[in-house]
Amino acid sequence: MGAKILVLGSGGREHALSWKLAKSPLVEHIYVCPGNGGTAGNPRTTNLDLPLAPAYYQDLIDLVLPGPEEPLVLGVEKHFRKVGIPVFGPSELAARMEGSKAFSKAFMERHRIPTAKFRSFSSSQIDDAIEYVRTCGFRVVLKASGLAAGKGVLIPATTDKAIEGLRQMMVANIFGAAGHEVVIEELLEGPEISVLAFSDGYTIVPLPPAQDHKRVGEGDTGLNTGGMGAYAPAPVATPAIMDRIMKETLRPTIDGMRKEGFPFVGLLFTGFMLTDSGPKVLEYNVRFGDPETEALMLLLDDDVDLAAVLFACAGHRLDAVQISTRLGFSVSVVLVSGGYPGPYPKGKRIEIGNIPSDAVVFHCGTTLKDNGLFTSGGRVIAVTASASTLEDALALAYAAAEEISFDGKVYRRDIAHRALAASEKNPKGLSYADAGVSVDAGNSLVDVIKPYVRSTKRIGSDAEIGGFGGTFDLKAVGYKDPVLVSGTDGVGTKLRIAIEVGVHDTVGIDLVAMSVNDLLVQGAEPFFFLDYYGCSKLDVTIAAEVVKGIADGCREAGCALIGGETAEMPGMYQDGDYDLAGFAVGAVERHMILPRQDIAPGDVLLGIASSGLHSNGFSLVRKIVPLSGLTYSSPCPWDEGTTLGSSLLQPTRIYVKQVLPAAQAGLLKGMAHITGGGFIENIPRILPPELGCYLDVSTWTIPSVFRFLMTHGGVEPLEMARTFNNGIGLVLVVSKEHVEKTLQTLQQNGSAPVYVVGEVTDKSGVDMRNLECWTSQ
C-alpha cells in the first residue's frame, strides 16, 4: 500500500505540490482540502470539502502537507501529531517565526543573523514608536507583527507619512489584531530574492533562489499583490551570495531554533535583500511560497521524489535523500482577475487552448461547476514553464498565457525584467569563481594555517607548505636499516556530529590519531603527515580550525605536517559539509617490525585506556542518540559540565609517546589498534592463525558513554565488543616475564591507564569473558 497525503489549501502552490506528489511511486492517493479546479484533475487526487478535524483523518492519511501559513501558526501540526499523523510543517512554537515578526526579529538579534535595524512596539507604546521614527536616523518600514495575509507592510516616504502609518496600524487597526504589535525597521535597498529550503530540524537544503514580482503593474508599479509571477534561479544570487546565505542565515537559523527548543521541520522560506554589505533577512515564512513554488517544482529533477523528501523531513532524516535540480530556468506568470488586488468579479468562464508541452497550467483561484471551469479568486492561473535559458522559459510561459482566456484577464508582461536587464547590461565571460571555486579563499587558508604547520617542525622536516610536494630527510633521523610504514584513514561519520555541533578542531586530532596509531602498532615512529580536505564551498574559518587540530595531533604524535590538498568541489557535497582523509608515513628498524613471529600461548594482553569513542561506530551512535530523547546540544548525562555533542567529539587518543619507547626497547610482541570491528575483529589481525586469546572485561570499568549507548540502543554486550573500543583503545601482547617492565615503561611515558586484560591462547578467535558485568555495573 502506498502513502496517502493530505494537502491543505486551494491555491496554485497546492496545485503545484500535488502535481509533483502525483509523480511519486510512493504515493497511493492525494487529498486536497479544499483544492481547486486544477487539483481535481490531477492523477490520483481528490478534492475534499471537510472540516479540519484530525480524528476524522486518523485512518485515512499518512502525512499532512499544509500550504498556507495560518493553519501552521494556529498549531495544526500538534493536532495531527496527537492522533499519530506526521505533518510536513513546523510546530506552533516554530511557526512563530512567521506568525510574529517581533519574535522573529528578536530571534535574529539573539543569533546575530544579518537583518535590518529594528525596534518593536505594542499598541500601547504608540508615543514611543513615534519618537523612535523621529529619532532613529533612517528611512523606515512599518510591519504588522502578526499575520496580515501578506499585506501588513507600509513603506512610508517621509517621517510624517510614517507617523500617520503608525496611527493607522496601532490605533485605527487597519490590519486588525496583526497590528497590535508593530516592528519598525530600517529600509533596506537592493534586489530581493526568496530562498526556499527543506529542513528536518538538523539538516537544511536550499532550493535555487527565486525572485518574485509583488506589484500588480509592469515596471514594479501599483499595489502589492500576493505575487504576479516568479522565476528561478535568480542570477543575482551568485554562488558566493548563496554561500553567505547558508553560512550566515540558514544554518544559524536551523541550529538556533533547535537549541532554543523549537526545531524547524518543514519548508523555511526566507526573504532576503541583497544589500551592499551582504544578504540581510527581510522575513521568515514557514511554508512554501506562492508563486515561487510553481516555478521551483519544475526545476526539481525528475528523479527527486517529493513524497520521499517530505517523509524524510518529518522523520528527521533529510540527509538520507537526495534533492537535485535540473540546469536551466523556470518561470511562473500569474493571470489575475480584473480589479485585483482590489474588488474583482468571480464566476468568469475560463477557456484553455493548446498549451506548449514544456509548460504547466497551475490553478490558483478556479472552480469546476456545470461542466465548466470558472474564476473564483483574484489570482486565477499560474502558467509555468522551464527551459535551458531564461528567455526561452519566458517565451513558453507567455505563449501558454495567450492560450488561456477569461473576461478581465490581466497579467504582467515583464516577469524577470531585472534579470534580463542585468544580463544585457553586464555581459561577461565566466570565471572559476562563477563555477563556485574561490582561488582567493584557498590562498587565504594557506596564509592562516602556515603558523600551525610550522609548529609541527621536527628533525627531518622544516614543516613548510606552499610547494608542489613535501619533503622529509630520512637520513637525518639516524635509522640504520629502516622499513617505511604508511597508513591512511578518515574520521567517518563523526564528522556529521562535528558539523552539526559546530566544533571542528578536534576532528583534526582524530584524523592524525587514526593513521599514526596504525603505524605505531607495527612498531613504527611516525615521521610526517599529509591531509585532504574536500568541500563544496571553502569556509576558511572552519578549514583553519580543522588544520589547527591536525597540527595539534601531529605535535602529539611527533610527526611533521608537510602538506595537504584542499579541494573545493561545488555540487559534490552539500553546502556546509566537508570530508577528511589523512596519510601518515613512518619507519621502523627492520628487525623491530611488529607483530613478531614468536607470539605464543600464555603471552599477556595489556589494554591501554581509550579517551572515549575515538572515531569508530558513529553511524550507530547517530541512530541511538535520537532514541534517547536527547539532542547533541542537551547536557551530557554523564558529564553535566558539557553537552552530549561535545562529549561524543572527545578526540581519539594518540598513543605514540606513551607506547613507542616500549616498542623500541623490544618489550612488545604485537599491538592491536581497537578501531572498527572492536576487539573481536582487530586482535586476531596480529595473532598467528592457529592462536586466539581471551579478554576479561571485568578487569576495567566500561566508561559511561558506552553504557549510555548500550542502554538506549538496546545493544547486546557481544555486539558492543565487535563495534566499539569500550574503553580500551590499544591492546599490547607482552611475554609474562616482561609485563612488569612494560607496565613501568608505559607509566613513565604517559598518563593513560593500563590494565592486564587477558592472555593469548591456543584456540583461535577472541573469547569475551564476563560480558555480563557490563549490564550489571
PDB file of N, CA, C and O in Angstrom, residues 439-465:
ATOM      1  N   VAL A 439      39.762  30.743  -5.696  1.00  0.00           N
ATOM      2  CA  VAL A 439      41.209  30.623  -5.543  1.00  0.00           C
ATOM      3  C   VAL A 439      41.688  31.507  -4.410  1.00  0.00           C
ATOM      4  O   VAL A 439      42.593  31.151  -3.638  1.00  0.00           O
ATOM      5  N   ASP A 440      41.064  32.681  -4.267  1.00  0.00           N
ATOM      6  CA  ASP A 440      41.466  33.609  -3.204  1.00  0.00           C
ATOM      7  C   ASP A 440      41.246  32.991  -1.828  1.00  0.00           C
ATOM      8  O   ASP A 440      42.075  33.155  -0.922  1.00  0.00           O
ATOM      9  N   ALA A 441      40.123  32.271  -1.666  1.00  0.00           N
ATOM     10  CA  ALA A 441      39.865  31.628  -0.372  1.00  0.00           C
ATOM     11  C   ALA A 441      40.920  30.571  -0.078  1.00  0.00           C
ATOM     12  O   ALA A 441      41.386  30.436   1.062  1.00  0.00           O
ATOM     13  N   GLY A 442      41.328  29.822  -1.108  1.00  0.00           N
ATOM     14  CA  GLY A 442      42.376  28.834  -0.913  1.00  0.00           C
ATOM     15  C   GLY A 442      43.683  29.461  -0.489  1.00  0.00           C
ATOM     16  O   GLY A 442      44.377  28.958   0.408  1.00  0.00           O
ATOM     17  N   ASN A 443      44.032  30.576  -1.123  1.00  0.00           N
ATOM     18  CA  ASN A 443      45.258  31.272  -0.743  1.00  0.00           C
ATOM     19  C   ASN A 443      45.171  31.816   0.675  1.00  0.00           C
ATOM     20  O   ASN A 443      46.148  31.793   1.433  1.00  0.00           O
ATOM     21  N   SER A 444      44.002  32.328   1.038  1.00  0.00           N
ATOM     22  CA  SER A 444      43.813  32.835   2.397  1.00  0.00           C
ATOM     23  C   SER A 444      43.992  31.729   3.424  1.00  0.00           C
ATOM     24  O   SER A 444      44.588  31.934   4.488  1.00  0.00           O
ATOM     25  N   LEU A 445      43.475  30.533   3.106  1.00  0.00           N
ATOM     26  CA  LEU A 445      43.617  29.421   4.033  1.00  0.00           C
ATOM     27  C   LEU A 445      45.083  29.072   4.252  1.00  0.00           C
ATOM     28  O   LEU A 445      45.517  28.851   5.386  1.00  0.00           O
ATOM     29  N   VAL A 446      45.853  29.041   3.175  1.00  0.00           N
ATOM     30  CA  VAL A 446      47.283  28.726   3.309  1.00  0.00           C
ATOM     31  C   VAL A 446      47.964  29.718   4.236  1.00  0.00           C
ATOM     32  O   VAL A 446      48.764  29.344   5.107  1.00  0.00           O
ATOM     33  N   ASP A 447      47.636  30.995   4.080  1.00  0.00           N
ATOM     34  CA  ASP A 447      48.249  32.018   4.934  1.00  0.00           C
ATOM     35  C   ASP A 447      47.875  31.818   6.402  1.00  0.00           C
ATOM     36  O   ASP A 447      48.706  31.989   7.296  1.00  0.00           O
ATOM     37  N   VAL A 448      46.620  31.444   6.642  1.00  0.00           N
ATOM     38  CA  VAL A 448      46.152  31.280   8.028  1.00  0.00           C
ATOM     39  C   VAL A 448      46.811  30.080   8.698  1.00  0.00           C
ATOM     40  O   VAL A 448      47.173  30.131   9.881  1.00  0.00           O
ATOM     41  N   ILE A 449      46.988  28.984   7.965  1.00  0.00           N
ATOM     42  CA  ILE A 449      47.443  27.735   8.600  1.00  0.00           C
ATOM     43  C   ILE A 449      48.961  27.589   8.659  1.00  0.00           C
ATOM     44  O   ILE A 449      49.456  26.682   9.331  1.00  0.00           O
ATOM     45  N   LYS A 450      49.690  28.460   7.985  1.00  0.00           N
ATOM     46  CA  LYS A 450      51.152  28.314   7.991  1.00  0.00           C
ATOM     47  C   LYS A 450      51.745  28.264   9.401  1.00  0.00           C
ATOM     48  O   LYS A 450      52.628  27.428   9.678  1.00  0.00           O
ATOM     49  N   PRO A 451      51.303  29.124  10.345  1.00  0.00           N
ATOM     50  CA  PRO A 451      51.859  29.019  11.707  1.00  0.00           C
ATOM     51  C   PRO A 451      51.557  27.675  12.367  1.00  0.00           C
ATOM     52  O   PRO A 451      52.396  27.145  13.103  1.00  0.00           O
ATOM     53  N   TYR A 452      50.365  27.115  12.116  1.00  0.00           N
ATOM     54  CA  TYR A 452      50.035  25.812  12.687  1.00  0.00           C
ATOM     55  C   TYR A 452      50.976  24.752  12.123  1.00  0.00           C
ATOM     56  O   TYR A 452      51.473  23.885  12.854  1.00  0.00           O
ATOM     57  N   VAL A 453      51.193  24.811  10.830  1.00  0.00           N
ATOM     58  CA  VAL A 453      52.045  23.809  10.178  1.00  0.00           C
ATOM     59  C   VAL A 453      53.472  23.910  10.699  1.00  0.00           C
ATOM     60  O   VAL A 453      54.123  22.896  11.012  1.00  0.00           O
ATOM     61  N   ARG A 454      53.995  25.150  10.813  1.00  0.00           N
ATOM     62  CA  ARG A 454      55.368  25.328  11.286  1.00  0.00           C
ATOM     63  C   ARG A 454      55.549  24.765  12.698  1.00  0.00           C
ATOM     64  O   ARG A 454      56.639  24.318  13.061  1.00  0.00           O
ATOM     65  N   SER A 455      54.497  24.779  13.493  1.00  0.00           N
ATOM     66  CA  SER A 455      54.606  24.298  14.872  1.00  0.00           C
ATOM     67  C   SER A 455      54.869  22.805  14.942  1.00  0.00           C
ATOM     68  O   SER A 455      55.196  22.283  16.013  1.00  0.00           O
ATOM     69  N   THR A 456      54.758  22.088  13.818  1.00  0.00           N
ATOM     70  CA  THR A 456      54.989  20.628  13.815  1.00  0.00           C
ATOM     71  C   THR A 456      56.402  20.276  13.348  1.00  0.00           C
ATOM     72  O   THR A 456      56.707  19.098  13.149  1.00  0.00           O
ATOM     73  N   LYS A 457      57.249  21.259  13.199  1.00  0.00           N
ATOM     74  CA  LYS A 457      58.622  21.027  12.728  1.00  0.00           C
ATOM     75  C   LYS A 457      59.344  20.010  13.608  1.00  0.00           C
ATOM     76  O   LYS A 457      59.218  20.019  14.834  1.00  0.00           O
ATOM     77  N   ARG A 458      60.107  19.119  12.995  1.00  0.00           N
ATOM     78  CA  ARG A 458      60.868  18.098  13.711  1.00  0.00           C
ATOM     79  C   ARG A 458      62.121  17.762  12.896  1.00  0.00           C
ATOM     80  O   ARG A 458      62.278  18.219  11.751  1.00  0.00           O
ATOM     81  N   ILE A 459      62.993  16.943  13.471  1.00  0.00           N
ATOM     82  CA  ILE A 459      64.175  16.507  12.734  1.00  0.00           C
ATOM     83  C   ILE A 459      63.736  15.784  11.467  1.00  0.00           C
ATOM     84  O   ILE A 459      62.911  14.874  11.506  1.00  0.00           O
ATOM     85  N   GLY A 460      64.277  16.224  10.337  1.00  0.00           N
ATOM     86  CA  GLY A 460      63.937  15.622   9.056  1.00  0.00           C
ATOM     87  C   GLY A 460      63.002  16.463   8.222  1.00  0.00           C
ATOM     88  O   GLY A 460      62.827  16.212   7.031  1.00  0.00           O
ATOM     89  N   SER A 461      62.349  17.478   8.830  1.00  0.00           N
ATOM     90  CA  SER A 461      61.394  18.297   8.093  1.00  0.00           C
ATOM     91  C   SER A 461      61.337  19.693   8.679  1.00  0.00           C
ATOM     92  O   SER A 461      61.318  19.861   9.901  1.00  0.00           O
ATOM     93  N   ASP A 462      61.286  20.705   7.780  1.00  0.00           N
ATOM     94  CA  ASP A 462      61.115  22.076   8.259  1.00  0.00           C
ATOM     95  C   ASP A 462      59.653  22.478   8.331  1.00  0.00           C
ATOM     96  O   ASP A 462      59.317  23.580   8.745  1.00  0.00           O
ATOM     97  N   ALA A 463      58.727  21.571   7.928  1.00  0.00           N
ATOM     98  CA  ALA A 463      57.277  21.799   8.023  1.00  0.00           C
ATOM     99  C   ALA A 463      56.853  23.104   7.363  1.00  0.00           C
ATOM    100  O   ALA A 463      56.101  23.887   7.930  1.00  0.00           O
ATOM    101  N   GLU A 464      57.308  23.327   6.154  1.00  0.00           N
ATOM    102  CA  GLU A 464      56.867  24.473   5.364  1.00  0.00           C
ATOM    103  C   GLU A 464      55.949  23.970   4.254  1.00  0.00           C
ATOM    104  O   GLU A 464      56.194  22.914   3.664  1.00  0.00           O
ATOM    105  N   ILE A 465      54.911  24.741   3.968  1.00  0.00           N
ATOM    106  CA  ILE A 465      53.985  24.342   2.910  1.00  0.00           C
ATOM    107  C   ILE A 465      53.942  25.416   1.831  1.00  0.00           C
ATOM    108  O   ILE A 465      54.405  26.529   2.020  1.00  0.00           O
TER     109      ILE A 465
END
